Amino acid sequence: ALLAWQQFVPGQTEANLKIAVFDPVSGRVTGEQLLHKHLQYYTYNVTWMPAIERYLLVGVAKGNGFADLIDTTGKVRASISCMPATVREAGITVNQNVAYTPAADGRLLQLQAGPDALTLSATLLNTDGKRVQWRPVGSTGLLRTSGAIDWMSLTEK
């Protein structure tokens, strides 16, 4: 499993994003590393992409969205360092080698991944062609058998 966490930095309003690999059989954590500085709090998420056997980690640092494709040893295999900012506490939905996550500007980001490649392949609007006002308190996308995605978001209430 890939562990990802935000590390508090005294005197700053941004965090460090760290990762490590956890082996549930041995209980060992290895390869702890600092992946990004200046992380906006709670604006990161990680998911497993079984079709390519890689972890996808997305987040926001220095005001820009980023995405990292990480192998099972914790090595970053591909990265995108400048893309639209993602939404706080937003999930990532995976369909084979394509992943989706909300962008703070009201679009849905579509990322295409291979074992050693990662591209921002599209920015999508909702079915009406409009931007969405994503809620920053948790969301997830549910993939239908048709390939459509229903994205659900919590509200403050």
Short mmCIF file of C-alpha atoms in Angstrom, two decimals:
data_model
loop_
_atom_site.label_atom_id
_atom_site.label_comp_id
_atom_site.label_asym_id
_atom_site.label_seq_id
_atom_site.Cartn_x
_atom_site.Cartn_y
_atom_site.Cartn_z
CA ALA A 1 0.00 0.00 0.00
CA LEU A 2 1.11 3.56 -0.60
CA LEU A 3 0.82 5.83 2.42
CA ALA A 4 0.49 9.58 1.79
CA TRP A 5 0.23 12.27 4.44
CA GLN A 6 0.54 15.99 4.94
CA GLN A 7 3.26 17.03 7.36
CA PHE A 8 2.65 20.17 9.41
CA VAL A 9 5.39 22.78 8.93
CA PRO A 10 5.72 25.10 11.96
CA GLY A 11 5.18 28.76 11.10
CA GLN A 12 3.78 28.07 7.62
CA THR A 13 0.27 27.81 6.20
CA GLU A 14 1.23 25.02 3.80
CA ALA A 15 2.31 21.45 4.42
CA ASN A 16 4.85 18.97 3.09
CA LEU A 17 3.44 15.94 1.27
CA LYS A 18 5.23 12.74 2.21
CA ILE A 19 4.82 9.16 1.02
CA ALA A 20 6.03 5.71 2.05
CA VAL A 21 5.32 2.11 1.09
CA PHE A 22 3.61 -0.17 3.61
CA ASP A 23 3.92 -3.97 3.42
CA PRO A 24 0.87 -5.37 5.27
CA VAL A 25 2.42 -8.85 5.52
CA SER A 26 5.59 -7.77 7.34
CA GLY A 27 4.16 -4.59 8.85
CA ARG A 28 7.19 -2.64 7.56
CA VAL A 29 7.10 0.90 6.21
CA THR A 30 9.90 1.72 3.77
CA GLY A 31 10.97 4.44 1.39
CA GLU A 32 9.65 7.45 3.29
CA GLN A 33 10.23 10.53 1.14
CA LEU A 34 9.20 14.14 0.75
CA LEU A 35 7.25 14.35 -2.51
CA HIS A 36 6.03 17.98 -2.57
CA LYS A 37 6.55 21.14 -0.53
CA HIS A 38 3.96 23.92 -0.18
CA LEU A 39 0.98 21.53 -0.27
CA GLN A 40 -2.38 23.17 0.33
CA TYR A 41 -3.91 21.35 3.28
CA TYR A 42 -6.37 18.53 2.45
CA THR A 43 -5.94 18.93 -1.33
CA TYR A 44 -4.39 15.57 -2.11
CA ASN A 45 -5.60 12.03 -2.72
CA VAL A 46 -4.15 8.74 -3.89
CA THR A 47 -5.69 5.74 -5.63
CA TRP A 48 -4.57 2.40 -7.05
CA MET A 49 -4.86 1.85 -10.82
CA PRO A 50 -4.95 -1.97 -11.16
CA ALA A 51 -4.86 -1.99 -14.98
CA ILE A 52 -1.34 -0.50 -14.95
CA GLU A 53 -0.29 -1.53 -11.41
CA ARG A 54 0.51 2.01 -10.31
CA TYR A 55 -0.65 4.49 -7.70
CA LEU A 56 -1.95 7.85 -8.87
CA LEU A 57 -1.50 10.75 -6.47
CA VAL A 58 -3.02 14.16 -7.23
CA GLY A 59 -2.91 17.39 -5.24
CA VAL A 60 -2.26 21.12 -5.15
CA ALA A 61 1.10 22.72 -4.32
CA LYS A 62 2.14 26.33 -4.89
CA GLY A 63 -1.36 26.98 -6.29
CA ASN A 64 -1.03 24.47 -9.13
CA GLY A 65 -2.46 21.00 -9.48
CA PHE A 66 -0.03 18.10 -9.83
CA ALA A 67 -0.24 14.39 -10.51
CA ASP A 68 2.33 11.67 -9.82
CA LEU A 69 2.33 8.08 -11.01
CA ILE A 70 4.10 5.92 -8.42
CA ASP A 71 5.14 2.26 -8.57
CA THR A 72 4.88 -0.30 -5.77
CA THR A 73 8.39 0.53 -4.51
CA GLY A 74 7.54 4.23 -4.10
CA LYS A 75 9.41 5.40 -7.19
CA VAL A 76 7.75 8.20 -9.17
CA ARG A 77 7.43 6.91 -12.75
CA ALA A 78 5.74 9.96 -14.34
CA SER A 79 4.57 13.41 -13.23
CA ILE A 80 2.54 16.40 -14.28
CA SER A 81 3.70 19.46 -12.36
CA CYS A 82 1.33 22.14 -13.62
CA MET A 83 -2.37 21.47 -14.19
CA PRO A 84 -5.60 22.99 -12.86
CA ALA A 85 -5.88 22.86 -9.08
CA THR A 86 -7.89 19.94 -7.73
CA VAL A 87 -10.71 20.21 -5.19
CA ARG A 88 -10.11 19.82 -1.48
CA GLU A 89 -11.02 16.31 -0.22
CA ALA A 90 -12.05 15.15 -3.72
CA GLY A 91 -11.84 11.52 -4.72
CA ILE A 92 -10.33 9.94 -7.81
CA THR A 93 -12.34 7.59 -10.01
CA VAL A 94 -10.54 5.03 -12.20
CA ASN A 95 -11.68 3.30 -15.38
CA GLN A 96 -8.87 1.02 -16.61
CA ASN A 97 -5.96 3.38 -17.45
CA VAL A 98 -7.99 6.61 -17.19
CA ALA A 99 -8.61 8.54 -13.96
CA TYR A 100 -10.94 11.42 -13.16
CA THR A 101 -10.89 14.03 -10.39
CA PRO A 102 -12.62 17.42 -9.96
CA ALA A 103 -10.82 20.66 -10.76
CA ALA A 104 -11.36 23.72 -8.56
CA ASP A 105 -12.46 25.72 -11.62
CA GLY A 106 -15.58 23.56 -12.10
CA ARG A 107 -14.30 21.02 -14.61
CA LEU A 108 -13.49 17.33 -14.29
CA LEU A 109 -9.87 16.40 -15.05
CA GLN A 110 -9.25 13.29 -17.15
CA LEU A 111 -5.79 11.73 -16.78
CA GLN A 112 -4.48 9.02 -19.12
CA ALA A 113 -1.88 6.71 -17.58
CA GLY A 114 0.49 3.96 -18.64
CA PRO A 115 3.10 2.21 -16.48
CA ASP A 116 5.62 5.00 -17.16
CA ALA A 117 3.47 7.75 -18.72
CA LEU A 118 0.92 10.25 -17.47
CA THR A 119 -0.94 12.96 -19.39
CA LEU A 120 -3.78 15.34 -18.68
CA SER A 121 -5.87 14.17 -21.62
CA ALA A 122 -9.00 16.31 -21.16
CA THR A 123 -10.88 18.75 -18.97
CA LEU A 124 -14.57 17.94 -19.03
CA LEU A 125 -17.74 19.90 -18.27
CA ASN A 126 -20.99 18.38 -17.01
CA THR A 127 -23.56 16.94 -19.43
CA ASP A 128 -25.13 20.40 -19.89
CA GLY A 129 -21.75 21.85 -20.91
CA LYS A 130 -21.54 23.91 -17.73
CA ARG A 131 -18.99 24.09 -14.95
CA VAL A 132 -19.82 22.47 -11.61
CA GLN A 133 -19.57 24.14 -8.23
CA TRP A 134 -17.72 21.32 -6.46
CA ARG A 135 -18.05 21.15 -2.69
CA PRO A 136 -14.73 21.09 -0.76
CA VAL A 137 -15.88 18.63 1.92
CA GLY A 138 -15.52 15.27 0.20
CA SER A 139 -16.70 13.75 -3.06
CA THR A 140 -16.45 10.59 -5.10
CA GLY A 141 -17.29 9.46 -8.60
CA LEU A 142 -19.19 6.27 -9.32
CA LEU A 143 -18.54 4.66 -12.68
CA ARG A 144 -21.58 3.21 -14.47
CA THR A 145 -21.32 0.16 -16.74
CA SER A 146 -22.12 2.52 -19.64
CA GLY A 147 -18.91 4.45 -18.89
CA ALA A 148 -20.73 7.51 -17.54
CA ILE A 149 -19.69 8.85 -14.15
CA ASP A 150 -22.04 10.08 -11.44
CA TRP A 151 -20.09 12.43 -9.17
CA MET A 152 -21.46 12.89 -5.67
CA SER A 153 -20.36 15.49 -3.18
CA LEU A 154 -21.00 16.02 0.49
CA THR A 155 -22.30 19.40 1.63
CA GLU A 156 -21.64 21.35 4.79
CA LYS A 157 -25.09 20.23 6.04
#
